[in-house]
CSV table of N, CA and C in Angstrom, one decimal:
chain,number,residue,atom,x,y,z
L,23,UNK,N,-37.9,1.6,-60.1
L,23,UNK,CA,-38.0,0.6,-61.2
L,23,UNK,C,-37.4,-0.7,-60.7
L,24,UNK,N,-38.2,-1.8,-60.9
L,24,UNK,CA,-37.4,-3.3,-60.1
L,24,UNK,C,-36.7,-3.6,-61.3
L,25,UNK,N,-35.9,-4.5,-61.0
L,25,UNK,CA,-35.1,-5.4,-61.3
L,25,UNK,C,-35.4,-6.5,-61.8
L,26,UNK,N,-34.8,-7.5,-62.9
L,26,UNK,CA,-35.4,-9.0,-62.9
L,26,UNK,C,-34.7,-9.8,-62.6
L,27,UNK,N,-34.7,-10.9,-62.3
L,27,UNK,CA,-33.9,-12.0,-61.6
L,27,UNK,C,-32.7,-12.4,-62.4
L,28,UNK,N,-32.9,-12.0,-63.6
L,28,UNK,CA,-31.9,-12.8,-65.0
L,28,UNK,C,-30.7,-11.7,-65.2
L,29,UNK,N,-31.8,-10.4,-64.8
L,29,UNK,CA,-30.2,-9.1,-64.9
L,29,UNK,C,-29.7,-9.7,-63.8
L,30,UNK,N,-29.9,-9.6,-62.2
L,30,UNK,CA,-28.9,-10.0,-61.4
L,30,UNK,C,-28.4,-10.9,-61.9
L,31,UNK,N,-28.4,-12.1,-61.7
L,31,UNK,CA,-28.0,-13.3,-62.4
L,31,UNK,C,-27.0,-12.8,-63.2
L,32,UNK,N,-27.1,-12.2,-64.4
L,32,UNK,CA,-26.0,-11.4,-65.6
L,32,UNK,C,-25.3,-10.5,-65.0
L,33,UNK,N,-25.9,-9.8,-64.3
L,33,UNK,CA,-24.5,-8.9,-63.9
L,33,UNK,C,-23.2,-9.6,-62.6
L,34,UNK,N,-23.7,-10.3,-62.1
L,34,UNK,CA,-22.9,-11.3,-61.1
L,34,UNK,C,-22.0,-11.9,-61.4
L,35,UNK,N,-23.0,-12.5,-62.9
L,35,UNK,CA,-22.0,-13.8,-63.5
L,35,UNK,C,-20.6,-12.8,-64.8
L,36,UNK,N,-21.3,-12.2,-65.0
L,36,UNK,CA,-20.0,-11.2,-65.5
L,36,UNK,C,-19.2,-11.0,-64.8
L,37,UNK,N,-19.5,-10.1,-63.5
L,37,UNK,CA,-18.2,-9.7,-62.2
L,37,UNK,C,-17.5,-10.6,-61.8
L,38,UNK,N,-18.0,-12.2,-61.2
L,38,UNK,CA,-17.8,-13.7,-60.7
L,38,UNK,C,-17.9,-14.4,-62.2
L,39,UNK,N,-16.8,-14.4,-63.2
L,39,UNK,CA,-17.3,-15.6,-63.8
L,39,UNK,C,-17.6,-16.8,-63.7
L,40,UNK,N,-16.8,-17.7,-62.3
L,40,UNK,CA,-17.6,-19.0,-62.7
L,40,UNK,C,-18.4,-19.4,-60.8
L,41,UNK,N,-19.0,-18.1,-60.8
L,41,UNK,CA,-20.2,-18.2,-60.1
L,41,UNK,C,-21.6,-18.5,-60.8
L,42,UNK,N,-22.0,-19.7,-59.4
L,42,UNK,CA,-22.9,-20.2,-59.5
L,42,UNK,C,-24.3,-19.4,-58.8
L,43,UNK,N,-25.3,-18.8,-59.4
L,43,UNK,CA,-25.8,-18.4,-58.4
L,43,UNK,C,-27.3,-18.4,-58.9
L,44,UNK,N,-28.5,-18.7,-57.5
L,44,UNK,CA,-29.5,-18.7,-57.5
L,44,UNK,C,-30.3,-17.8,-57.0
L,45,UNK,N,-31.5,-17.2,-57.6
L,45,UNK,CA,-32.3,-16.1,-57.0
L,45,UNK,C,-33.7,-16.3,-57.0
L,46,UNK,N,-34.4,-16.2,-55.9
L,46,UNK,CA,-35.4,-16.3,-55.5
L,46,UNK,C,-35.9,-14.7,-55.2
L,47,UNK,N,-37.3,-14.7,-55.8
L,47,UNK,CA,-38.3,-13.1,-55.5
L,47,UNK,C,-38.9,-13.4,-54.4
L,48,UNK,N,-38.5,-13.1,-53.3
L,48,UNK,CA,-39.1,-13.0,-52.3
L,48,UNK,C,-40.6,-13.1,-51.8
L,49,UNK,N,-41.0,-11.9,-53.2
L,49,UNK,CA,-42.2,-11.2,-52.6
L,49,UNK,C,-43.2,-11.7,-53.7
L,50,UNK,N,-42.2,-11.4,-55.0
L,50,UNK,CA,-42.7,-11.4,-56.4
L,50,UNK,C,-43.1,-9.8,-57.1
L,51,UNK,N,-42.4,-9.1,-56.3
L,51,UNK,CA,-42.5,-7.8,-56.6
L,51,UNK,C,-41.3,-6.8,-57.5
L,52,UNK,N,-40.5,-8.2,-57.7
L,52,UNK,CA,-39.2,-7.6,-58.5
L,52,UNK,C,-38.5,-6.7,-58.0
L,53,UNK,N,-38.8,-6.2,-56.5
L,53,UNK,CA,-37.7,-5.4,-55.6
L,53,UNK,C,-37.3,-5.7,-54.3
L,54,UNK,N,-37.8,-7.4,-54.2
L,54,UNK,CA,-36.8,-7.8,-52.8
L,54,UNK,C,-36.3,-9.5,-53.6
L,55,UNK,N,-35.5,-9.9,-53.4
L,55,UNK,CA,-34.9,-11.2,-54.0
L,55,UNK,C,-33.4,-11.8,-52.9
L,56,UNK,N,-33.8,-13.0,-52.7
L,56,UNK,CA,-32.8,-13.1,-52.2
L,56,UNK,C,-31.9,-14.0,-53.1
L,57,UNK,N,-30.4,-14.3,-52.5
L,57,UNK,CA,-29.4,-15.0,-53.6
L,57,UNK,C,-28.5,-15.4,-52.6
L,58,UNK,N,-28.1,-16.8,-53.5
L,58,UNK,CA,-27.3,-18.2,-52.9
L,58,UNK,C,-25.8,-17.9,-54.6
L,59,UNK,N,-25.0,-17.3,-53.4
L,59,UNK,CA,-24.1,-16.8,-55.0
L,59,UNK,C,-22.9,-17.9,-54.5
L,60,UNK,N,-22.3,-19.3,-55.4
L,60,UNK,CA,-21.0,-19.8,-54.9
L,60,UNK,C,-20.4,-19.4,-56.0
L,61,UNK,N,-18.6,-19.9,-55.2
L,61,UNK,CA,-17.9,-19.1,-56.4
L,61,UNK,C,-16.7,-19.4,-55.7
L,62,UNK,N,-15.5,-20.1,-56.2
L,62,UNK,CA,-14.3,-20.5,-56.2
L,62,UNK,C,-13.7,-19.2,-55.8
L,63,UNK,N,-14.1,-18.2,-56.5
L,63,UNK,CA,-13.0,-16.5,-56.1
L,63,UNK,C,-13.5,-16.3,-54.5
L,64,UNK,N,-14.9,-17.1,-54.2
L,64,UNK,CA,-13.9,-16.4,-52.4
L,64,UNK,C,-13.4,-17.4,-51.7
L,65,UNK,N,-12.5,-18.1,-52.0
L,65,UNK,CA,-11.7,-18.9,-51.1
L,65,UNK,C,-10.5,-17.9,-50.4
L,66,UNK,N,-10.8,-18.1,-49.1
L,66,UNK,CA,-9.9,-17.5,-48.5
L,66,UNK,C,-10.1,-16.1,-48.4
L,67,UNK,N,-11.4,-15.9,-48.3
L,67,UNK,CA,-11.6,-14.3,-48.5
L,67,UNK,C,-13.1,-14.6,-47.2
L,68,UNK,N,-13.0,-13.3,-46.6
L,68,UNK,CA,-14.1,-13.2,-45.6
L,68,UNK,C,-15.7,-13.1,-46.2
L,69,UNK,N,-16.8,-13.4,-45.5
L,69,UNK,CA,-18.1,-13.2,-45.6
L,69,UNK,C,-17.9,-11.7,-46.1
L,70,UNK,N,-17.7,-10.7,-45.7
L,70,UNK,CA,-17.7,-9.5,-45.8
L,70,UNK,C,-17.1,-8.9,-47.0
L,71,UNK,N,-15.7,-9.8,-47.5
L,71,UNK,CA,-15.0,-9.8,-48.5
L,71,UNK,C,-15.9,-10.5,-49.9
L,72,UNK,N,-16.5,-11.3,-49.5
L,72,UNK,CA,-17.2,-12.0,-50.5
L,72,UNK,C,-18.2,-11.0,-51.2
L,73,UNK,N,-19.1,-11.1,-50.0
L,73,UNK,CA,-20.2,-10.1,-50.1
L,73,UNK,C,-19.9,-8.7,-51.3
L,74,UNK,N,-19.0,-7.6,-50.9
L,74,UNK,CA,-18.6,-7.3,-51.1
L,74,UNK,C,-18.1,-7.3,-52.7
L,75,UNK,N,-17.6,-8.2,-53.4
L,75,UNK,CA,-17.2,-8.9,-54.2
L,75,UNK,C,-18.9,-8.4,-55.5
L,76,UNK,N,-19.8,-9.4,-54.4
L,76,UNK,CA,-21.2,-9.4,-55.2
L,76,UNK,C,-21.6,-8.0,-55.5
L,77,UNK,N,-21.5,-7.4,-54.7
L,77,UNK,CA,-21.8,-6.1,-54.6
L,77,UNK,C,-21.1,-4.9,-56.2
L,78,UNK,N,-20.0,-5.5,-55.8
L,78,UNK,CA,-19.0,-4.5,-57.1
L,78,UNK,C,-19.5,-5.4,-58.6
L,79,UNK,N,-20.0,-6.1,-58.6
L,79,UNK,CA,-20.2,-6.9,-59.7
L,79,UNK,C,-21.8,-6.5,-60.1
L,80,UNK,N,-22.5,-6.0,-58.9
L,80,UNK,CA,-23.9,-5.6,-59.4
L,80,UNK,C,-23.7,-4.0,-59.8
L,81,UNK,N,-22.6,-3.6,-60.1
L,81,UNK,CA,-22.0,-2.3,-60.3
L,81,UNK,C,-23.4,-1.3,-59.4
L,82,UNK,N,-23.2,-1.2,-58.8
L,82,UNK,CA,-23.6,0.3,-58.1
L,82,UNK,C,-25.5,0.1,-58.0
L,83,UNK,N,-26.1,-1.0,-58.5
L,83,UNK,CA,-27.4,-1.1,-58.5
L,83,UNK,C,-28.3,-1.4,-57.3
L,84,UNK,N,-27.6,-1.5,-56.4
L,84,UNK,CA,-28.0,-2.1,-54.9
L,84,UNK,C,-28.1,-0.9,-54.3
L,85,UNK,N,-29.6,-0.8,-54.0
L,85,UNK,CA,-30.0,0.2,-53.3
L,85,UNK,C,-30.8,1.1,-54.2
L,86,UNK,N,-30.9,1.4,-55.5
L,86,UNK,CA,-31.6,1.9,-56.7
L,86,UNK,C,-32.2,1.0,-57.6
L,87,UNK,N,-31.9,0.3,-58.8
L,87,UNK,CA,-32.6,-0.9,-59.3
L,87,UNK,C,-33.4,-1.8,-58.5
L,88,UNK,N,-32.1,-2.4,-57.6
L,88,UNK,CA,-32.3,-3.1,-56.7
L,88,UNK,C,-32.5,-3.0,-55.4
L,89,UNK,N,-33.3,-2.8,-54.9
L,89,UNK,CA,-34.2,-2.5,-53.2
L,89,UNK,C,-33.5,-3.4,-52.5
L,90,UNK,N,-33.8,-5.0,-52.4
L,90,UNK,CA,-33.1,-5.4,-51.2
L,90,UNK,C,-32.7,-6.6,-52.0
L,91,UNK,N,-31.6,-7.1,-51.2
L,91,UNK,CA,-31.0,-8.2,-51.5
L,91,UNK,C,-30.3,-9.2,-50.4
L,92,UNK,N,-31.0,-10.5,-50.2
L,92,UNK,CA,-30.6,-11.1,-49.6
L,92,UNK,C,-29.6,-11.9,-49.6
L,93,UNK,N,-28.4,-11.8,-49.7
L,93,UNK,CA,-27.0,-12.4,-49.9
L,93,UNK,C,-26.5,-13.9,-48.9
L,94,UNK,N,-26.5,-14.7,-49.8
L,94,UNK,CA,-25.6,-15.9,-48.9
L,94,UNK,C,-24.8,-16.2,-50.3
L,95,UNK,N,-23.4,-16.0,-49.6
L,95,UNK,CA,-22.0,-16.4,-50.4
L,95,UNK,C,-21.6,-17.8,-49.7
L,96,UNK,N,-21.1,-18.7,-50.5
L,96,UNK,CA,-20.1,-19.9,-50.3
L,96,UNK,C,-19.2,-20.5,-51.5
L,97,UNK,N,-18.2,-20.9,-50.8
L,97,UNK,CA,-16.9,-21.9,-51.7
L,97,UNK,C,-17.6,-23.0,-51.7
L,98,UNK,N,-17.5,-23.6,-53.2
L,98,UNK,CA,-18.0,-24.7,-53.6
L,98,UNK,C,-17.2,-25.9,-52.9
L,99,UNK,N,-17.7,-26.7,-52.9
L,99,UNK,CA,-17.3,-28.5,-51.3
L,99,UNK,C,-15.9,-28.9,-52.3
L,100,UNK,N,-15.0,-28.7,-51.6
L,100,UNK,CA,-13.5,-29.1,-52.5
L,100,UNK,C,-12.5,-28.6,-53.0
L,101,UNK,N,-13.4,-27.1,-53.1
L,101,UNK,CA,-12.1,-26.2,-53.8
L,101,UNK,C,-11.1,-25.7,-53.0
């Protein structure tokens, strides 16, 4: 069963409140999308730590709802 762009989006922005994040369907098949997620919570925290982060906030749906996901995390320019 895919996924739509707007649940990710919702379940992210719940986990990251004031993450910013963009999603693109890769395919258009609603089970590959990649995502541009920023977000003041990972300052100071590793790629891995970030990532991570996105991950626990898509509660457990990576890899079942959601097939693949292409992840780029960044701190907004200033924070």
């Amino acid at each position: 069963m895919a996924m739509e762009a707007a649940t990710i989006e919702k379940l992210i922005k719940e986990g990251i409140p004031d993450a910013v994040v963009e999603i693109a369907d890769l395919r258009g098949d609603g089970d590959h999308y990649a995502a541009l997620v920023t977000s003041t919570a990972f300052k100071g925290k590793s790629r891995v730590q970030q990532h991570q982060m996105v991950y626990a906030a898509l509660q457990g749906k990576m890899g079942g709802e959601l097939h693949a996901l292409a992840l780029t995390t960044a701190v907004p320019e200033g924070a």
